[in-house]
PDB file of C-alpha atoms in Angstrom:
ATOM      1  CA  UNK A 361      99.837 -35.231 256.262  1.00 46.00           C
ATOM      2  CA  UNK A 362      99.815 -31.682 255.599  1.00 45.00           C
ATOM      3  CA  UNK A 363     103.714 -31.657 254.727  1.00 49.00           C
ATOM      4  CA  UNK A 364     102.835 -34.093 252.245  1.00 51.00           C
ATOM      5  CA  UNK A 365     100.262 -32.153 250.674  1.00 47.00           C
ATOM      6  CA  UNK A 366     102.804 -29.186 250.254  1.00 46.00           C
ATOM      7  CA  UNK A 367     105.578 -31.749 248.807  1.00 50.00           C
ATOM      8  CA  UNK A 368     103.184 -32.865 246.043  1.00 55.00           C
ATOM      9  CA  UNK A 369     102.395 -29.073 245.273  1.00 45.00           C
ATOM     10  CA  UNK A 370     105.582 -28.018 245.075  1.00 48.00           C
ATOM     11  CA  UNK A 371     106.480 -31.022 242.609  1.00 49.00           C
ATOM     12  CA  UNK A 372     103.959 -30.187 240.457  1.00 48.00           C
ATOM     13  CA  UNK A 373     105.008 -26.371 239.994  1.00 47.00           C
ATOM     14  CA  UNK A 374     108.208 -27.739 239.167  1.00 49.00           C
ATOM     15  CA  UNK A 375     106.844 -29.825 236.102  1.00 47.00           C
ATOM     16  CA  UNK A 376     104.872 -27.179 234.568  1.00 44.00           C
ATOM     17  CA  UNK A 377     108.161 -24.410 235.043  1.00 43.00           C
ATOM     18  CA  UNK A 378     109.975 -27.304 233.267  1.00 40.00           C
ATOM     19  CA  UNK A 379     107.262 -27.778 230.425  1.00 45.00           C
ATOM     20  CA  UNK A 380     106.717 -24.055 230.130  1.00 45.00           C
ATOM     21  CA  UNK A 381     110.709 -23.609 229.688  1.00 43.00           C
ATOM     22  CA  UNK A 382     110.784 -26.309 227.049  1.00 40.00           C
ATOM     23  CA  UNK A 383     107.792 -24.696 224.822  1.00 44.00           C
ATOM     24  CA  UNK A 384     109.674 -21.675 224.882  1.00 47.00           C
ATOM     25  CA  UNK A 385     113.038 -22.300 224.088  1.00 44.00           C
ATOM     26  CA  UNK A 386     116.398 -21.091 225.054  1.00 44.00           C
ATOM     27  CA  UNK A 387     116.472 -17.365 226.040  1.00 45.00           C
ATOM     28  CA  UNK A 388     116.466 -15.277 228.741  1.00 42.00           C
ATOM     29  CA  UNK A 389     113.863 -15.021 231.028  1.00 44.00           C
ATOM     30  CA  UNK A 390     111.305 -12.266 230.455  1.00 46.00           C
ATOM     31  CA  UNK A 391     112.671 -11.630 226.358  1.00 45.00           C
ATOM     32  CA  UNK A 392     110.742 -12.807 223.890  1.00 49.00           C
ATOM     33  CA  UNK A 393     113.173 -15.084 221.870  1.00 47.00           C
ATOM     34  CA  UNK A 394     110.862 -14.411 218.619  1.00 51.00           C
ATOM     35  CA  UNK A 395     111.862 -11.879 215.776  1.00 52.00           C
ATOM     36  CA  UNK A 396     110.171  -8.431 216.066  1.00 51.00           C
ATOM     37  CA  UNK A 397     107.729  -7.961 213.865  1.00 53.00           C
ATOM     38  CA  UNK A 398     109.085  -6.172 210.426  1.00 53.00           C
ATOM     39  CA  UNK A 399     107.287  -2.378 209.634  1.00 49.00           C
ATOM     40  CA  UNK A 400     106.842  -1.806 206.888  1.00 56.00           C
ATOM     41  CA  UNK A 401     107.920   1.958 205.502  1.00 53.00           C
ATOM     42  CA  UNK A 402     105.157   3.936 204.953  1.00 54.00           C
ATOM     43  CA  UNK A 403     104.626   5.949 201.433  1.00 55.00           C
ATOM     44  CA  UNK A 404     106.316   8.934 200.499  1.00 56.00           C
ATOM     45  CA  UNK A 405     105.067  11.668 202.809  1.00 55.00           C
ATOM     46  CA  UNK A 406     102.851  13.875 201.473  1.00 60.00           C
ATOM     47  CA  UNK A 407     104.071  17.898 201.723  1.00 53.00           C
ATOM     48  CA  UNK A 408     101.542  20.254 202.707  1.00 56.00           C
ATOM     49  CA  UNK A 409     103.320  23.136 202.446  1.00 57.00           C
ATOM     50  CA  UNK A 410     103.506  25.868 199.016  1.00 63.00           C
ATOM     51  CA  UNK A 411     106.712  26.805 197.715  1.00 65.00           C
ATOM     52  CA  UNK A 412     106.368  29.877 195.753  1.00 64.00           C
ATOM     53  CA  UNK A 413     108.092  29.676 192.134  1.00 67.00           C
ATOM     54  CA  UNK A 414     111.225  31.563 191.233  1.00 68.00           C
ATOM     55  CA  UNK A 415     110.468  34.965 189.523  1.00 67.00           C
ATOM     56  CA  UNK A 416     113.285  36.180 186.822  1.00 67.00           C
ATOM     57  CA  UNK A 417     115.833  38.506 188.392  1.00 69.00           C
ATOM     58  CA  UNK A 418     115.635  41.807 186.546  1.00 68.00           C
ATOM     59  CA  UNK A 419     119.222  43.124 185.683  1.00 69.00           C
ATOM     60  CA  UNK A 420     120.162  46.501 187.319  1.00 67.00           C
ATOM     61  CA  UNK A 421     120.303  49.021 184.801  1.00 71.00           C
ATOM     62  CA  UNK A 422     123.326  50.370 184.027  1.00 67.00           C
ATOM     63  CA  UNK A 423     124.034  54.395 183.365  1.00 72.00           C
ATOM     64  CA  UNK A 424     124.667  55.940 180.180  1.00 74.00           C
ATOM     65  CA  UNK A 425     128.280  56.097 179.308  1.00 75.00           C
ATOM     66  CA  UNK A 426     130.022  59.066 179.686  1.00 72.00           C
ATOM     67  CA  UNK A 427     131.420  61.484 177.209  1.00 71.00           C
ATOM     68  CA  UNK A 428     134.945  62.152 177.962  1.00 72.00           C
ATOM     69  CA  UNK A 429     136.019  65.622 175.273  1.00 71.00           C
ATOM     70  CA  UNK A 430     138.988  64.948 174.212  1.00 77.00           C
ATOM     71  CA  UNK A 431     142.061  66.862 176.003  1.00 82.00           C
ATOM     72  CA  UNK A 432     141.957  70.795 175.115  1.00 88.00           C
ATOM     73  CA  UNK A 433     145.526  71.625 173.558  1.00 88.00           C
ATOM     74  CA  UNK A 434     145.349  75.359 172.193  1.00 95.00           C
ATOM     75  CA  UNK A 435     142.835  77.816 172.581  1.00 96.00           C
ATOM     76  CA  UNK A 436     142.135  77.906 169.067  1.00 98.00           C
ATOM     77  CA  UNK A 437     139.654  76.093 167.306  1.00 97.00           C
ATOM     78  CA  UNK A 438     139.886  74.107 164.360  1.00 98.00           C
ATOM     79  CA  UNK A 439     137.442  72.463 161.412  1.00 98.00           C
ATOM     80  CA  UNK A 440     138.043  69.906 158.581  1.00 98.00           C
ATOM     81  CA  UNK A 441     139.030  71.896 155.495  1.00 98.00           C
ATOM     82  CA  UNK A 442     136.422  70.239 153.383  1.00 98.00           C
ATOM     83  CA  UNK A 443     133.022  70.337 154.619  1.00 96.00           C
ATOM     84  CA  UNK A 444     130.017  67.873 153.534  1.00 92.00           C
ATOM     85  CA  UNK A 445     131.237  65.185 151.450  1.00 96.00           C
ATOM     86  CA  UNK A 446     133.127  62.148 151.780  1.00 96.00           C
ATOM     87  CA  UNK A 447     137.134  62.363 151.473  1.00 97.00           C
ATOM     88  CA  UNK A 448     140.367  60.751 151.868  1.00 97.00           C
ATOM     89  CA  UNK A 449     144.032  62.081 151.847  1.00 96.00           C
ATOM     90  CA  UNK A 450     147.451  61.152 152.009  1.00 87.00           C
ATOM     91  CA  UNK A 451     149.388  60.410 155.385  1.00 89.00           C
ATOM     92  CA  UNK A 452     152.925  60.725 153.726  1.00 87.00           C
ATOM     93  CA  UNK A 453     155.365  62.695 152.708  1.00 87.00           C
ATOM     94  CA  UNK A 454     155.891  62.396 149.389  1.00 83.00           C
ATOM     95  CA  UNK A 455     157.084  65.457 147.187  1.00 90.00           C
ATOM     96  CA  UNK A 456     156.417  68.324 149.325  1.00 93.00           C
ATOM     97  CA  UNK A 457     155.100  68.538 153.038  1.00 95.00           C
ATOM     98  CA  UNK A 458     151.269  68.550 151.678  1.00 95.00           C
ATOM     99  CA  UNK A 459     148.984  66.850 151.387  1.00 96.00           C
ATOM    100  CA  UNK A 460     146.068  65.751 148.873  1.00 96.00           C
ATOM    101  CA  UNK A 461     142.410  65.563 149.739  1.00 97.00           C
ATOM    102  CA  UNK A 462     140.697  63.877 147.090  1.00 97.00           C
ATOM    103  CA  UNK A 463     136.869  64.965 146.665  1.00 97.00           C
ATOM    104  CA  UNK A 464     133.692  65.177 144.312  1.00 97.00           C
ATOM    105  CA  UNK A 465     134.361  68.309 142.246  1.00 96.00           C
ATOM    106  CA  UNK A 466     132.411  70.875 143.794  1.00 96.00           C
ATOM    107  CA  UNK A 467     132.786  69.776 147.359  1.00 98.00           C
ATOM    108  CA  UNK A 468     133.288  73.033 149.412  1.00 98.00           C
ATOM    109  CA  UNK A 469     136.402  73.804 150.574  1.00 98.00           C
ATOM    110  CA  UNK A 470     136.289  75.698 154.276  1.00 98.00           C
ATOM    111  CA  UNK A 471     138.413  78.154 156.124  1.00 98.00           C
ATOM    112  CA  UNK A 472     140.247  75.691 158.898  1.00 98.00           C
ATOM    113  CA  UNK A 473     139.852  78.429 161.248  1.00 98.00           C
ATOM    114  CA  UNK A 474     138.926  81.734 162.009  1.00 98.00           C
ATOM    115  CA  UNK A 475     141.433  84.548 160.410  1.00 98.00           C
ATOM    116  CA  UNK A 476     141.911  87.038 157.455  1.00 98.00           C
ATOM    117  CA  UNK A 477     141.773  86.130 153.638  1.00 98.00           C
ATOM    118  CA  UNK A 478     145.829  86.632 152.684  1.00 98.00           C
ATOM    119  CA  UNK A 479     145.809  85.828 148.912  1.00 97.00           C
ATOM    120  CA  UNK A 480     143.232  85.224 146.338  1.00 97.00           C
ATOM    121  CA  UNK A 481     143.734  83.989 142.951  1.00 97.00           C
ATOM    122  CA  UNK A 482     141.012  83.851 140.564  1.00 97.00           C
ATOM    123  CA  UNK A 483     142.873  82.740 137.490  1.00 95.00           C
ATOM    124  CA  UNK A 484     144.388  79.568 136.023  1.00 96.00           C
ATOM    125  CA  UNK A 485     147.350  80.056 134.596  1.00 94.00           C
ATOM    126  CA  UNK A 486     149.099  76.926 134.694  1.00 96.00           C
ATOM    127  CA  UNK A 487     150.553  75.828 131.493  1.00 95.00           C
ATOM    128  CA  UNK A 488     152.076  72.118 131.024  1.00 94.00           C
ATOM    129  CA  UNK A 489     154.664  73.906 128.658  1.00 94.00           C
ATOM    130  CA  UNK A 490     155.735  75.736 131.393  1.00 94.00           C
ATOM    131  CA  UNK A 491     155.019  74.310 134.980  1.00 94.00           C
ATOM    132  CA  UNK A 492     155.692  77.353 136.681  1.00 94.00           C
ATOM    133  CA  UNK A 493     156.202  76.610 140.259  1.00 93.00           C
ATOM    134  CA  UNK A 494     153.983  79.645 141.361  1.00 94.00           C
ATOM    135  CA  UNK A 495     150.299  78.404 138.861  1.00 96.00           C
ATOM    136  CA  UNK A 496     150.728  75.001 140.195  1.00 96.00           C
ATOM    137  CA  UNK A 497     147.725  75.297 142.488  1.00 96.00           C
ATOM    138  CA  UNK A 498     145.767  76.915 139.869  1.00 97.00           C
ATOM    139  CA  UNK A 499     143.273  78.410 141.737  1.00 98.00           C
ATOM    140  CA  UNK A 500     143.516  78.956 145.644  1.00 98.00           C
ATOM    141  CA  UNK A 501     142.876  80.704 148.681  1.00 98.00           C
ATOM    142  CA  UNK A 502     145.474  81.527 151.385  1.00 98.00           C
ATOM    143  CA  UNK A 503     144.202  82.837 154.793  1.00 98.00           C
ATOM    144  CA  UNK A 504     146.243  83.742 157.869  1.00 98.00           C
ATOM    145  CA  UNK A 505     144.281  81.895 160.913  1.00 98.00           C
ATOM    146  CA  UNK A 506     143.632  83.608 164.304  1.00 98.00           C
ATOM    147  CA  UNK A 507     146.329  81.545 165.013  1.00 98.00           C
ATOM    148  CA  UNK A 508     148.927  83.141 163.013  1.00 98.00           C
ATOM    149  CA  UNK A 509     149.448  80.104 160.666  1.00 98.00           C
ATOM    150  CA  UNK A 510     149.016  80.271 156.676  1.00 98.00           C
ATOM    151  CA  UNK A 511     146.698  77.654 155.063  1.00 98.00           C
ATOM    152  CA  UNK A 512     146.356  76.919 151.544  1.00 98.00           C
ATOM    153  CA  UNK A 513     143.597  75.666 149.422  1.00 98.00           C
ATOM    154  CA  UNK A 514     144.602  75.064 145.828  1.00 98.00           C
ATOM    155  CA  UNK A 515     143.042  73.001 142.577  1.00 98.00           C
ATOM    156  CA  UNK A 516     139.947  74.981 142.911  1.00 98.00           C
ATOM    157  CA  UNK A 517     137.100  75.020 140.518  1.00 98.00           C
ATOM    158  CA  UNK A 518     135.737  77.798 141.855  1.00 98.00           C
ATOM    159  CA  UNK A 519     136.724  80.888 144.326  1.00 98.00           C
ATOM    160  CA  UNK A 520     133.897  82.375 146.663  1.00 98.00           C
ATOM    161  CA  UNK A 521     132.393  85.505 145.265  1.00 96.00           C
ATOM    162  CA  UNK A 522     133.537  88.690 146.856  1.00 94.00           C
ATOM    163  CA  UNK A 523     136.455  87.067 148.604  1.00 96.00           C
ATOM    164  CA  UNK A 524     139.262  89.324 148.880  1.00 97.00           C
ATOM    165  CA  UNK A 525     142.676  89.628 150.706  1.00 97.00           C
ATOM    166  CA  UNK A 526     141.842  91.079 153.994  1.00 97.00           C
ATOM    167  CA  UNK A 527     138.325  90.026 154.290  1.00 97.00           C
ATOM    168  CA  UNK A 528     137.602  88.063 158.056  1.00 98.00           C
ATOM    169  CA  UNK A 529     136.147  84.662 157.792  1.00 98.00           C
ATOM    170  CA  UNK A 530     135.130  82.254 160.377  1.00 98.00           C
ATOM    171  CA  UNK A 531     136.441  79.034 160.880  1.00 98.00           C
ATOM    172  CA  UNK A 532     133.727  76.345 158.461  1.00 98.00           C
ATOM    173  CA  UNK A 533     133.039  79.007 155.884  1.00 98.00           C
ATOM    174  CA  UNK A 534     132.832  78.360 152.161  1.00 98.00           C
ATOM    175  CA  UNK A 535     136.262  79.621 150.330  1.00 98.00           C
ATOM    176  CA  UNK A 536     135.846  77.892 147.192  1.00 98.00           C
ATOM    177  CA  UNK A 537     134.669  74.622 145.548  1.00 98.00           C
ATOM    178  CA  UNK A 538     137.039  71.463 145.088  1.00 98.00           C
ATOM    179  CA  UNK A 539     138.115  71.094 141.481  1.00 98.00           C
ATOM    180  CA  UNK A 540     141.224  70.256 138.719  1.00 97.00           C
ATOM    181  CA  UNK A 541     143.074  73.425 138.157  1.00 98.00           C
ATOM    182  CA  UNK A 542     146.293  73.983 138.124  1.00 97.00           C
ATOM    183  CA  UNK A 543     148.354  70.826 137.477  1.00 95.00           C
ATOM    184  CA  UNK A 544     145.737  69.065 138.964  1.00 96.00           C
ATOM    185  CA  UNK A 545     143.795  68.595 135.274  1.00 93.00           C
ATOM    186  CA  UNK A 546     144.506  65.544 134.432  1.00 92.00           C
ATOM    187  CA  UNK A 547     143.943  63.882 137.892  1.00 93.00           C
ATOM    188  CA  UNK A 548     140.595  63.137 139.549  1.00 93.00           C
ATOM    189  CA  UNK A 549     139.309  66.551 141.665  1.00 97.00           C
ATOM    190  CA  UNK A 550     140.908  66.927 145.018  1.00 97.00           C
ATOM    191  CA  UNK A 551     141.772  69.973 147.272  1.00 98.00           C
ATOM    192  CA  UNK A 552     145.721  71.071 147.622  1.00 98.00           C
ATOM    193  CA  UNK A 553     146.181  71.498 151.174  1.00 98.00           C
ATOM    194  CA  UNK A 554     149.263  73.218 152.831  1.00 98.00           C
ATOM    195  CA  UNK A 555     150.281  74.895 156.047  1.00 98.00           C
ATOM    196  CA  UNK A 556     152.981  77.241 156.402  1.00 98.00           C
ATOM    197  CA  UNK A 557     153.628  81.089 157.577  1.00 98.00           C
ATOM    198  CA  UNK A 558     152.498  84.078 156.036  1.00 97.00           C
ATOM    199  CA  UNK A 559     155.049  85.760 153.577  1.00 96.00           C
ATOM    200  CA  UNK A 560     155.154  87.710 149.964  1.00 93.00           C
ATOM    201  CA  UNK A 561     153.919  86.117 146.884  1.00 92.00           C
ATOM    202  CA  UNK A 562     157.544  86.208 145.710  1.00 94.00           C
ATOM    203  CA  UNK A 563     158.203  83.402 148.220  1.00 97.00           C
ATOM    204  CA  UNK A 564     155.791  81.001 146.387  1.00 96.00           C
ATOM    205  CA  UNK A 565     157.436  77.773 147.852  1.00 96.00           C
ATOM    206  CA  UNK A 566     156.744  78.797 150.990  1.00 97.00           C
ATOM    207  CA  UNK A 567     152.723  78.606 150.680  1.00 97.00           C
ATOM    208  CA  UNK A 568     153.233  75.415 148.813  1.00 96.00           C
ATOM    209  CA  UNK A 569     153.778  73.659 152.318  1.00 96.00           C
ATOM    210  CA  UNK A 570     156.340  73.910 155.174  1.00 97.00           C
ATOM    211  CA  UNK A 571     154.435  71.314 157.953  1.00 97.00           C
ATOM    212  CA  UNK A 572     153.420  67.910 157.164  1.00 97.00           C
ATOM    213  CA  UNK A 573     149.818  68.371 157.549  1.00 97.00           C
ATOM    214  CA  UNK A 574     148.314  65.145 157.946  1.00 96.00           C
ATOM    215  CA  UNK A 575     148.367  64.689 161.932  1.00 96.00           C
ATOM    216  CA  UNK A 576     146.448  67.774 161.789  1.00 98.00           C
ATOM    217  CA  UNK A 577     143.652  66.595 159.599  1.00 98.00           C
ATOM    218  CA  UNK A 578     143.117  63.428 161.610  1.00 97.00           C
ATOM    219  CA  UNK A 579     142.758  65.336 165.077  1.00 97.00           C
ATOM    220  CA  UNK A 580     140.063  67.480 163.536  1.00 97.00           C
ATOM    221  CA  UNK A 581     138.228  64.919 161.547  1.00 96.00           C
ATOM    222  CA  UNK A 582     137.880  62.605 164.670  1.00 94.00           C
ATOM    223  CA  UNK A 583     136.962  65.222 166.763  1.00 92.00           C
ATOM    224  CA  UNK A 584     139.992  66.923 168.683  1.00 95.00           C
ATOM    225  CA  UNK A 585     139.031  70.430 167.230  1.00 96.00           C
ATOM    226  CA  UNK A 586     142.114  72.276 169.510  1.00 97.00           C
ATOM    227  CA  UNK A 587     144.813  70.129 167.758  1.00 97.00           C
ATOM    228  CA  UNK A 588     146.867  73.417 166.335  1.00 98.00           C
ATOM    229  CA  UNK A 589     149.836  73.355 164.160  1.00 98.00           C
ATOM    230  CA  UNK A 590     150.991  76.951 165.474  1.00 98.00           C
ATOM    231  CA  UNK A 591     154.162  75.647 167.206  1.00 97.00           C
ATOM    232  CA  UNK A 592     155.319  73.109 164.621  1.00 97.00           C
ATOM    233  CA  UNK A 593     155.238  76.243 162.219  1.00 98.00           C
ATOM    234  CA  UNK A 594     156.564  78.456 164.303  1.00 98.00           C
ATOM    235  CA  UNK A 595     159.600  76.048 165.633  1.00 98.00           C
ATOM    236  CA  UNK A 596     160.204  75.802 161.952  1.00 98.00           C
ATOM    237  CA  UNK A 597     160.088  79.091 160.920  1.00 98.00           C
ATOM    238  CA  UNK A 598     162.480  79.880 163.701  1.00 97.00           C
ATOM    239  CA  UNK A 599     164.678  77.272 162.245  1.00 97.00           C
ATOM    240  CA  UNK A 600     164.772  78.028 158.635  1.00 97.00           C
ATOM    241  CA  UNK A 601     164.075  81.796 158.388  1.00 97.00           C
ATOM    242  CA  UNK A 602     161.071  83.409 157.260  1.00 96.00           C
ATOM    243  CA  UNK A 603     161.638  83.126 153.543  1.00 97.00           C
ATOM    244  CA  UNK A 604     163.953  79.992 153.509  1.00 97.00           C
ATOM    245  CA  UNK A 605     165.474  78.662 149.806  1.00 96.00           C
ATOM    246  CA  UNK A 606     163.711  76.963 147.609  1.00 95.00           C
ATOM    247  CA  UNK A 607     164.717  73.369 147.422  1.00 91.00           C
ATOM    248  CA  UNK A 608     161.828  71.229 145.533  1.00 89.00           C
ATOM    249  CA  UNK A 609     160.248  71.744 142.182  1.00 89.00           C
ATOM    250  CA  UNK A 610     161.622  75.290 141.837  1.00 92.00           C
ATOM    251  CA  UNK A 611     162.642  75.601 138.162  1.00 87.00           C
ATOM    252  CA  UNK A 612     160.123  76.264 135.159  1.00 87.00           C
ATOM    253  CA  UNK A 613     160.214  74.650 131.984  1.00 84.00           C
ATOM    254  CA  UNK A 614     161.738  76.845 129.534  1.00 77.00           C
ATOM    255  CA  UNK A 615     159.133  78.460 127.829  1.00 67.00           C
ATOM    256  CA  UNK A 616     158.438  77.374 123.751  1.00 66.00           C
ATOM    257  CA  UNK A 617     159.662  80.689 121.361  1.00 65.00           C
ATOM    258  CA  UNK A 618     156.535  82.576 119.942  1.00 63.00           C
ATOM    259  CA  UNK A 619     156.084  81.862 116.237  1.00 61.00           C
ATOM    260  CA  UNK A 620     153.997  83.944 114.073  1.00 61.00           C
ATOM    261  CA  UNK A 621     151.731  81.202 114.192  1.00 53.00           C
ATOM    262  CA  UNK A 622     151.816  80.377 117.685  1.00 51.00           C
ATOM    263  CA  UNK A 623     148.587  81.624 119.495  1.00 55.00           C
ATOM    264  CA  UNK A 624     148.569  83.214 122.886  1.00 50.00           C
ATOM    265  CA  UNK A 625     146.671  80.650 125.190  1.00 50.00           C
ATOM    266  CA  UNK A 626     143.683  82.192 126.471  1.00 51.00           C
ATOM    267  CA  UNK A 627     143.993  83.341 130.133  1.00 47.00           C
ATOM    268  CA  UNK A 628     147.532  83.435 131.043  1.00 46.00           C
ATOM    269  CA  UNK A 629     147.869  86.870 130.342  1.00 42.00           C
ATOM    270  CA  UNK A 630     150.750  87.864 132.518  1.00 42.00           C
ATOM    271  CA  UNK A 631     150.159  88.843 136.517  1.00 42.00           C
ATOM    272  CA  UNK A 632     150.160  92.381 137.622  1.00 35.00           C
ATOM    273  CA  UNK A 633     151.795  93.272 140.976  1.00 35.00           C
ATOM    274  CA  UNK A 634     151.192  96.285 142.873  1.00 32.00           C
ATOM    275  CA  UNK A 635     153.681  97.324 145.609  1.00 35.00           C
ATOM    276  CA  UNK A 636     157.150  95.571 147.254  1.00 37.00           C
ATOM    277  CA  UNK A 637     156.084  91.649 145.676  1.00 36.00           C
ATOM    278  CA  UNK A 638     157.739  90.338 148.871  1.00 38.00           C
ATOM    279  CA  UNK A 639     155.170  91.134 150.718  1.00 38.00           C
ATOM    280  CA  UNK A 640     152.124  92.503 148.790  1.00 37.00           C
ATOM    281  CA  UNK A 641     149.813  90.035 147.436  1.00 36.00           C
ATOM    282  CA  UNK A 642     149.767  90.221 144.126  1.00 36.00           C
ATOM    283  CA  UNK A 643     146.608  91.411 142.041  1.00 35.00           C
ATOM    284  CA  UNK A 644     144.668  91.898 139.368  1.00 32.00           C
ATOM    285  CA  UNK A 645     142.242  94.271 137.560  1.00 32.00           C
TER     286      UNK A 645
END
C-alpha cells in the first residue's frame, strides 16, 4: 500500500515538470529564454567641473636693434661738401673727373675735412669770349685736407670773409655759398667739386679734377665718414707726375682785338702773381 502511495507521487511530479517545461519553452535549464530588458541611455552627463578660459599669450619683447658703424677705413674724417640743403650730383664721368652738385644758390659750401686754405679767389673773371681754362670755376676755394689731398669748390656766389691761403679750417666749416660764376651762369646754381693734389696755380688743370669723385660723396652722405680718397690720389699722382699735361679743355678762345670802341669788361682786370707761379698761389691787392 505504501509503495503505491509513492508510485502515484512520483507520477504526479512528473506531470507538473512536464507542464512547467511546456509553459516555458525550449531553453536551457536555469536561463531565462526571454530578451533582457533594453536600458535605456541616460542624458548627457552633466560636468561639474570649471575649466578656466584661455588668456591671450603676450609676445616676448624683442631688443632694440643694434647699430652696427660702418667699417673704419682711414683715420681721417670726412663731411658732405655741402651742408644743409637738399642736393644731387652726377655719378659719371663725363668731361673731366668732377663732378656737379646742383644746389639752391646760397647753400653753404663746407671744407670736406680738416686742413689749410691753399687758394682763394675772390674774383670772376670768366669771359664767354674767352673761356680761359683757369676762370672756369669763377669763384672757388682750394684747401689741402689733413689728409694731404686738394679739394675744390668752384661756381661760388660768395667766398667766406677773411678766408685766406694758409688759414686752418675744420672739417663742416662754411667756405663759401653755392652760386653761377664762372661758366656756370647760364646753368641753374650748383657747386664745382674736384679732388686732386696740391700744386702751383700755373698747373690749373690739375685742381680742375684728377679722381672721379663720386664714390666719395656717396660714402660720406650715407654715413661712412672714413671713406678717404688719399690713396686713389696718391696712386695717381705717382703715376702721372705731379704736374702731368694738360689733356682736356686746355686752349682759350682767342681773344676779340680791342677797338677804340670796345669797352674793358668790368672786373677782369688782369691777375697779379707774386713769387715762382708754379707754386705760389696767386694774389691780389
Amino acid at each position: 500500500m505504501r509503495s503505491g502511495l509513492l508510485g502515484r507521487c512520483a507520477a504526479a511530479a512528473g506531470a507538473l515538470l512536464v507542464s512547467a517545461g511546456c509553459a516555458q519553452g525550449a531553453g536551457v535549464a536555469g536561463v531565462s529564454a526571454s530578451a533582457p530588458a533594453t536600458v535605456t541611455p541616460s542624458a548627457t552627463p552633466q560636468v561639474t567641473g570649471t575649466i578656466p578660459p584661455k588668456e591671450p599669450q603676450a609676445r616676448p619683447q624683442g631688443d632694440d636693434p643694434v647699430k652696427v658703424p660702418p667699417p673704419k677705413m682711414s683715420k681721417y674724417q670726412y663731411v658732405f661738401p655741402v651742408k644743409g640743403c637738399r642736393t644731387t650730383y652726377q655719378r659719371q664721368l663725363l668731361v673731366l673727373p668732377k663732378t656737379t652738385i646742383w644746389a639752391a644758390q646760397g647753400c653753404s659750401f663746407v671744407a670736406p675735412i680738416g686742413g689749410t686754405i691753399d687758394e682763394v679767389n675772390t674774383k670772376n673773371r670768366w669771359r664767354p669770349s674767352t673761356d680761359k681754362g683757369a676762370d672756369r670755376e669763377g669763384r672757388f676755394v682750394t684747401l689741402v685736407g689733413d689728409d694731404g689731398v686738394r679739394y675744390l669748390g668752384g661756381h661760388l656766389d660768395s667766398v667766406t670773409e677773411g678766408l685766406a691761403p694758409g688759414t686752418k679750417v675744420k672739417a663742416g666749416q662754411v667756405l663759401g655759398q653755392v652760386g653761377k660764376s664762372g661758366n656756370a651762369r647760364d646753368t641753374g646754381a650748383n657747386l664745382y667739386f674736384a679732388i686732386s693734389w696740391k700744386t702751383g696755380p700755373a698747373y690749373w688743370w690739375v685742381r680742375r679734377g684728377m679722381v672721379e669723385p663720386w664714390t666719395y660723396l656717396d660714402a660720406w652722405a650715407e654715413g661712412n665718414k672714413t671713406y678717404s680718397p688719399r690713396d686713389a690720389a696718391f696712386g695717381l699722382r705717382k703715376k702721372l707726375g705731379e704736374t702731368p699735361p694738360c689733356q682736356v679743355q686746355c686752349k682759350s678762345k682767342k681773344a676779340p682785338q680791342p677797338t677804340n670802341d670796345t669797352k674793358k669788361p668790368k672786373d677782369e682786370e688782369p691777375p697779379v702773381v707774386i713769387g715762382d707761379p708754379t707754386t705760389t698761389p696767386a694774389s691780389r691787392p
